[in-house]
Amino acid sequence: MIEFLHVQKVYENGYPALRDISLHIDKGEFVFLTGESGAGKTTLLKHIFMDLFPDQGHVSVAGMTSGGSSRHMPSRRQVQLLRRKIGIVFQDIRLLHDRSVLENITFAARIGRSRERAVRKKSYDVLARVGLSHKCGNYPHQLSGGEQQRVAIARALVNDPRIFIADEPTGNLDYRISREIFALLQDIHNNGTTVVMATHERSFIETTHYREIVLHDGLLRSGGEGRRFQCSV
Ligand code: ADP
Ligand code: ADP
């Protein structure tokens, strides 16, 4: 579903944020992406939703490739189509603050749909899935941080993504709320979606069996290969 092969990314100021990253994530996997601040986690995630393209090597996501020997850069249209298959949430949540909870979601639901009835039905469905139907008319500032992140998750789910990316989604939330958000991501995974979660929360990693991909200073430290190379007892 996701493959990086010898990916290098150097920012315009000359900073090498990714150095020879190769990794493979299977369809339906849940993987953690860890590493100290500045290790390259966000840069890596941006390559998955093709906000960045590799300087060397290639990235393939859901059948679309960037980079490679021809330094292929997908067109804007191709990137738009890819992003419909990817749901994404961030530490800083990024809701539209002048729109209600429901409008934040219908806004995204219209991307894939033309009929307003279908837009509304799907939007109510995903709000119910994150347990926030009763807040549909509220504005983001009227919600707690955990509730805002649930809305962002609902918004990311509205086009039935095949891949779900979460960039430190619980970084600003207290532990109890963080666990609830993590449980939602596990639920998304259990429904068959590939989930990639950048996090610093060791307890999530230690209480589950999901693979951990560890970055250090733009290099892959461990976890680049999936089950194929793991020993089973
Ligand atoms: P992480 O998500 O693991 O904290 P990032 O991918 O955000 O790491 O950043 C990796 C490195 O690249 C950091 O040293 C960061 O300062 C640098 N970096 C990130 N974005 C840019 C940019 N737009 N221009 C230059 N350097 C950047
Ligand atoms: P937490 O303690 O979990 O962070 P808060 O104390 O921020 O949650 O909020 C508790 C409840 O009060 C939430 O359900 C939230 O939606 C509601 N709430 C918080 N601020 C407002 C507000 N300004 N207007 C309406 N409801 C609010």
Short mmCIF file of C-alpha atoms and ligand atoms in Angstrom, two decimals:
data_model
loop_
_atom_site.label_atom_id
_atom_site.label_comp_id
_atom_site.label_asym_id
_atom_site.label_seq_id
_atom_site.Cartn_x
_atom_site.Cartn_y
_atom_site.Cartn_z
CA MET A 1 0.00 0.00 0.00
CA ILE A 2 2.91 2.33 0.87
CA GLU A 3 6.51 1.91 -0.26
CA PHE A 4 9.57 4.11 0.13
CA LEU A 5 12.72 3.07 -1.70
CA HIS A 6 16.00 4.91 -0.99
CA VAL A 7 14.15 8.17 -0.40
CA GLN A 8 16.15 11.32 0.21
CA LYS A 9 14.68 14.72 0.90
CA VAL A 10 16.79 17.84 1.29
CA TYR A 11 14.97 21.06 2.22
CA GLU A 12 15.76 24.23 0.29
CA ASN A 13 18.09 25.43 3.05
CA GLY A 14 20.18 22.31 2.44
CA TYR A 15 18.90 20.38 5.46
CA PRO A 16 18.72 16.62 4.74
CA ALA A 17 15.47 15.70 6.49
CA LEU A 18 15.24 12.16 5.04
CA ARG A 19 18.35 10.18 4.18
CA ASP A 20 17.97 6.91 2.31
CA ILE A 21 14.63 5.78 3.74
CA SER A 22 13.29 2.42 2.56
CA LEU A 23 10.16 0.98 4.08
CA HIS A 24 7.06 -0.96 3.23
CA ILE A 25 3.62 -0.78 4.82
CA ASP A 26 1.05 -3.42 3.90
CA LYS A 27 -2.60 -2.86 3.17
CA GLY A 28 -4.55 -2.98 6.43
CA GLU A 29 -1.52 -2.57 8.72
CA PHE A 30 -1.30 -0.27 11.74
CA VAL A 31 2.19 1.21 12.16
CA PHE A 32 3.62 3.68 14.61
CA LEU A 33 6.14 6.25 13.41
CA THR A 34 8.44 7.40 16.21
CA GLY A 35 11.67 9.32 16.74
CA GLU A 36 12.69 12.46 18.56
CA SER A 37 11.44 15.85 17.49
CA GLY A 38 13.15 16.77 14.22
CA ALA A 39 13.81 13.13 13.25
CA GLY A 40 11.80 13.52 10.03
CA LYS A 41 8.38 12.06 10.90
CA THR A 42 6.28 14.90 9.45
CA THR A 43 8.50 15.06 6.37
CA LEU A 44 7.93 11.35 5.81
CA LEU A 45 4.15 11.66 6.26
CA LYS A 46 4.08 14.57 3.77
CA HIS A 47 5.61 12.24 1.18
CA ILE A 48 2.74 9.79 1.73
CA PHE A 49 0.09 12.38 0.86
CA MET A 50 2.38 13.82 -1.80
CA ASP A 51 2.70 17.26 -0.31
CA LEU A 52 6.44 16.66 -0.85
CA PHE A 53 8.22 14.62 -3.52
CA PRO A 54 11.54 12.83 -3.02
CA ASP A 55 14.80 14.28 -4.38
CA GLN A 56 16.10 10.76 -4.80
CA GLY A 57 14.43 7.38 -4.63
CA HIS A 58 10.71 6.86 -5.01
CA VAL A 59 7.50 6.74 -3.02
CA SER A 60 4.50 4.63 -4.06
CA VAL A 61 1.13 5.08 -2.37
CA ALA A 62 -2.06 3.24 -3.36
CA GLY A 63 -0.69 2.65 -6.85
CA MET A 64 0.68 6.15 -7.48
CA THR A 65 4.41 6.80 -7.64
CA SER A 66 6.50 9.95 -7.17
CA GLY A 67 10.23 10.21 -7.79
CA GLY A 68 12.08 7.29 -9.34
CA SER A 69 14.63 7.43 -12.13
CA SER A 70 12.47 9.82 -14.20
CA ARG A 71 11.89 12.06 -11.12
CA HIS A 72 8.17 11.76 -11.77
CA MET A 73 6.00 14.40 -10.11
CA PRO A 74 2.27 13.58 -10.22
CA SER A 75 0.04 16.35 -11.57
CA ARG A 76 -2.18 18.39 -9.22
CA ARG A 77 -5.15 16.39 -10.45
CA GLN A 78 -3.43 13.09 -9.70
CA VAL A 79 -2.48 14.31 -6.23
CA GLN A 80 -6.11 15.36 -5.61
CA LEU A 81 -7.30 11.90 -6.59
CA LEU A 82 -4.73 10.27 -4.32
CA ARG A 83 -5.72 12.46 -1.38
CA ARG A 84 -9.32 11.32 -1.65
CA LYS A 85 -8.02 7.93 -0.63
CA ILE A 86 -6.15 9.35 2.38
CA GLY A 87 -7.60 10.70 5.61
CA ILE A 88 -5.31 12.87 7.71
CA VAL A 89 -5.34 14.47 11.14
CA PHE A 90 -2.76 16.68 12.86
CA GLN A 91 -1.67 17.61 16.36
CA ASP A 92 -3.01 21.15 15.83
CA ILE A 93 -6.39 19.79 14.60
CA ARG A 94 -7.11 22.53 11.97
CA LEU A 95 -10.89 22.82 11.99
CA LEU A 96 -12.64 25.71 10.27
CA HIS A 97 -13.49 27.90 13.24
CA ASP A 98 -16.23 29.94 11.59
CA ARG A 99 -18.23 26.83 10.73
CA SER A 100 -20.22 24.44 12.87
CA VAL A 101 -19.13 20.88 13.55
CA LEU A 102 -21.54 19.58 10.91
CA GLU A 103 -20.41 22.19 8.35
CA ASN A 104 -16.76 21.23 8.92
CA ILE A 105 -17.70 17.74 7.83
CA THR A 106 -20.15 18.47 5.00
CA PHE A 107 -17.47 20.76 3.54
CA ALA A 108 -15.22 17.72 3.12
CA ALA A 109 -18.08 15.36 2.21
CA ARG A 110 -18.98 17.50 -0.84
CA ILE A 111 -15.60 16.75 -2.42
CA GLY A 112 -16.68 13.24 -3.29
CA ARG A 113 -20.44 13.74 -3.68
CA SER A 114 -22.85 15.87 -5.65
CA ARG A 115 -26.16 15.06 -3.96
CA GLU A 116 -26.76 17.11 -0.83
CA ARG A 117 -28.80 14.34 0.78
CA ALA A 118 -25.88 11.94 0.45
CA VAL A 119 -23.51 14.61 1.84
CA ARG A 120 -25.66 15.06 4.94
CA LYS A 121 -26.28 11.39 5.52
CA LYS A 122 -22.58 10.52 5.31
CA SER A 123 -21.66 13.48 7.54
CA TYR A 124 -24.12 12.41 10.25
CA ASP A 125 -22.87 8.83 9.96
CA VAL A 126 -19.22 9.74 10.61
CA LEU A 127 -20.17 12.09 13.46
CA ALA A 128 -22.07 9.22 15.07
CA ARG A 129 -19.05 6.98 14.58
CA VAL A 130 -16.88 9.34 16.68
CA GLY A 131 -19.67 9.76 19.25
CA LEU A 132 -20.42 13.42 18.59
CA SER A 133 -23.83 13.52 16.91
CA HIS A 134 -25.14 15.64 19.77
CA LYS A 135 -22.56 18.39 19.03
CA CYS A 136 -23.34 18.80 15.34
CA GLY A 137 -24.58 22.38 15.75
CA ASN A 138 -21.74 23.56 18.00
CA TYR A 139 -18.75 25.58 16.86
CA PRO A 140 -15.20 24.27 17.40
CA HIS A 141 -14.43 26.73 20.22
CA GLN A 142 -17.33 25.26 22.17
CA LEU A 143 -15.71 21.83 22.22
CA SER A 144 -12.93 20.39 24.34
CA GLY A 145 -9.62 19.54 22.65
CA GLY A 146 -10.49 15.85 22.54
CA GLU A 147 -13.86 16.57 20.98
CA GLN A 148 -12.25 18.82 18.37
CA GLN A 149 -9.88 16.01 17.43
CA ARG A 150 -12.86 13.64 17.12
CA VAL A 151 -14.46 16.08 14.65
CA ALA A 152 -11.20 16.17 12.69
CA ILE A 153 -11.20 12.36 12.62
CA ALA A 154 -14.81 12.31 11.43
CA ARG A 155 -13.91 14.80 8.70
CA ALA A 156 -10.96 12.63 7.65
CA LEU A 157 -13.23 9.57 7.44
CA VAL A 158 -15.97 11.10 5.35
CA ASN A 159 -14.61 9.92 2.00
CA ASP A 160 -13.89 6.37 3.20
CA PRO A 161 -10.09 6.59 3.03
CA ARG A 162 -7.97 3.52 2.42
CA ILE A 163 -5.09 5.11 4.32
CA PHE A 164 -5.38 7.12 7.54
CA ILE A 165 -2.45 9.31 8.61
CA ALA A 166 -2.28 10.78 12.11
CA ASP A 167 0.59 13.17 12.88
CA GLU A 168 0.91 13.23 16.69
CA PRO A 169 -2.89 13.41 17.04
CA THR A 170 -2.78 13.28 20.84
CA GLY A 171 0.22 15.58 21.34
CA ASN A 172 -1.87 18.31 22.99
CA LEU A 173 -4.36 16.11 24.87
CA ASP A 174 -4.29 14.69 28.36
CA TYR A 175 -3.75 11.00 28.84
CA ARG A 176 -7.33 9.82 29.28
CA ILE A 177 -8.53 11.70 26.20
CA SER A 178 -5.47 10.53 24.27
CA ARG A 179 -6.41 6.92 24.94
CA GLU A 180 -9.92 7.54 23.60
CA ILE A 181 -8.49 9.05 20.42
CA PHE A 182 -6.11 6.11 20.06
CA ALA A 183 -9.02 3.69 20.50
CA LEU A 184 -10.80 5.43 17.62
CA LEU A 185 -7.74 4.99 15.40
CA GLN A 186 -7.65 1.30 16.36
CA ASP A 187 -11.31 1.05 15.42
CA ILE A 188 -10.53 2.61 12.02
CA HIS A 189 -7.75 0.05 11.58
CA ASN A 190 -10.05 -2.81 12.62
CA ASN A 191 -12.39 -1.76 9.82
CA GLY A 192 -9.64 -2.49 7.29
CA THR A 193 -7.97 0.89 6.83
CA THR A 194 -4.18 1.20 6.77
CA VAL A 195 -3.17 3.51 9.65
CA VAL A 196 0.14 5.36 10.09
CA MET A 197 0.41 7.19 13.41
CA ALA A 198 3.32 9.40 14.45
CA THR A 199 3.46 9.54 18.22
CA HIS A 200 5.63 9.98 21.30
CA GLU A 201 3.24 8.02 23.51
CA ARG A 202 5.16 4.92 24.60
CA SER A 203 2.21 3.34 26.37
CA PHE A 204 0.30 2.99 23.06
CA ILE A 205 3.26 1.16 21.56
CA GLU A 206 3.90 -1.04 24.56
CA THR A 207 0.28 -2.15 24.98
CA THR A 208 -0.23 -3.18 21.35
CA HIS A 209 1.55 -5.45 18.87
CA TYR A 210 1.69 -2.93 16.02
CA ARG A 211 4.98 -2.36 14.25
CA GLU A 212 7.08 0.65 15.22
CA ILE A 213 9.07 2.46 12.54
CA VAL A 214 11.81 4.44 14.26
CA LEU A 215 13.48 7.45 12.65
CA HIS A 216 16.62 9.10 13.94
CA ASP A 217 18.10 12.20 12.34
CA GLY A 218 16.49 11.46 8.95
CA LEU A 219 17.62 7.83 8.95
CA LEU A 220 15.59 4.71 9.51
CA ARG A 221 16.72 3.16 12.76
CA SER A 222 14.37 0.14 12.77
CA GLY A 223 11.02 -1.23 11.65
CA GLY A 224 11.21 -0.55 7.91
CA GLU A 225 10.05 -4.02 6.93
CA GLY A 226 6.75 -5.61 7.79
CA ARG A 227 5.76 -9.09 8.80
CA ARG A 228 7.73 -10.72 6.01
CA PHE A 229 10.98 -10.30 7.92
CA GLN A 230 9.75 -10.82 11.45
CA CYS A 231 10.36 -14.06 13.29
CA SER A 232 7.34 -15.75 14.74
CA VAL A 233 7.63 -17.88 17.86
P1 ADP B 1 9.55 15.54 13.13
O1 ADP B 1 8.18 15.47 12.54
O2 ADP B 1 10.14 14.19 13.40
O3 ADP B 1 9.66 16.45 14.31
P2 ADP B 1 10.19 17.04 10.71
O4 ADP B 1 9.95 16.16 9.56
O5 ADP B 1 9.18 18.07 11.05
O6 ADP B 1 10.52 16.15 12.00
O7 ADP B 1 11.57 17.80 10.50
C1 ADP B 1 12.77 17.11 10.18
C2 ADP B 1 13.89 18.11 10.06
O8 ADP B 1 13.69 18.92 8.91
C3 ADP B 1 13.98 19.05 11.25
O9 ADP B 1 15.37 19.27 11.54
C4 ADP B 1 13.33 20.31 10.75
O10 ADP B 1 13.87 21.44 11.39
C5 ADP B 1 13.64 20.29 9.28
N1 ADP B 1 12.61 20.94 8.48
C6 ADP B 1 11.29 20.66 8.50
N2 ADP B 1 10.62 21.43 7.62
C7 ADP B 1 11.55 22.21 7.03
C8 ADP B 1 11.50 23.22 6.02
N3 ADP B 1 10.35 23.59 5.42
N4 ADP B 1 12.67 23.82 5.66
C9 ADP B 1 13.83 23.45 6.23
N5 ADP B 1 13.95 22.50 7.19
C10 ADP B 1 12.83 21.89 7.58
P1 ADP B 2 -12.22 18.65 29.01
O1 ADP B 2 -12.18 18.88 30.50
O2 ADP B 2 -12.55 17.23 28.63
O3 ADP B 2 -11.08 19.22 28.26
P2 ADP B 2 -13.90 20.97 28.72
O4 ADP B 2 -13.89 21.30 30.17
O5 ADP B 2 -13.14 21.83 27.78
O6 ADP B 2 -13.51 19.43 28.47
O7 ADP B 2 -15.39 20.93 28.22
C1 ADP B 2 -16.33 20.07 28.83
C2 ADP B 2 -17.63 20.13 28.02
O8 ADP B 2 -18.14 21.48 27.97
C3 ADP B 2 -17.41 19.70 26.58
O9 ADP B 2 -18.44 18.79 26.24
C4 ADP B 2 -17.50 20.95 25.75
O10 ADP B 2 -18.16 20.70 24.53
C5 ADP B 2 -18.35 21.87 26.62
N1 ADP B 2 -17.87 23.25 26.43
C6 ADP B 2 -16.64 23.73 26.73
N2 ADP B 2 -16.56 25.04 26.44
C7 ADP B 2 -17.77 25.40 25.95
C8 ADP B 2 -18.31 26.64 25.46
N3 ADP B 2 -17.60 27.77 25.41
N4 ADP B 2 -19.58 26.61 25.01
C9 ADP B 2 -20.30 25.49 25.05
N5 ADP B 2 -19.86 24.30 25.50
C10 ADP B 2 -18.61 24.27 25.95
#
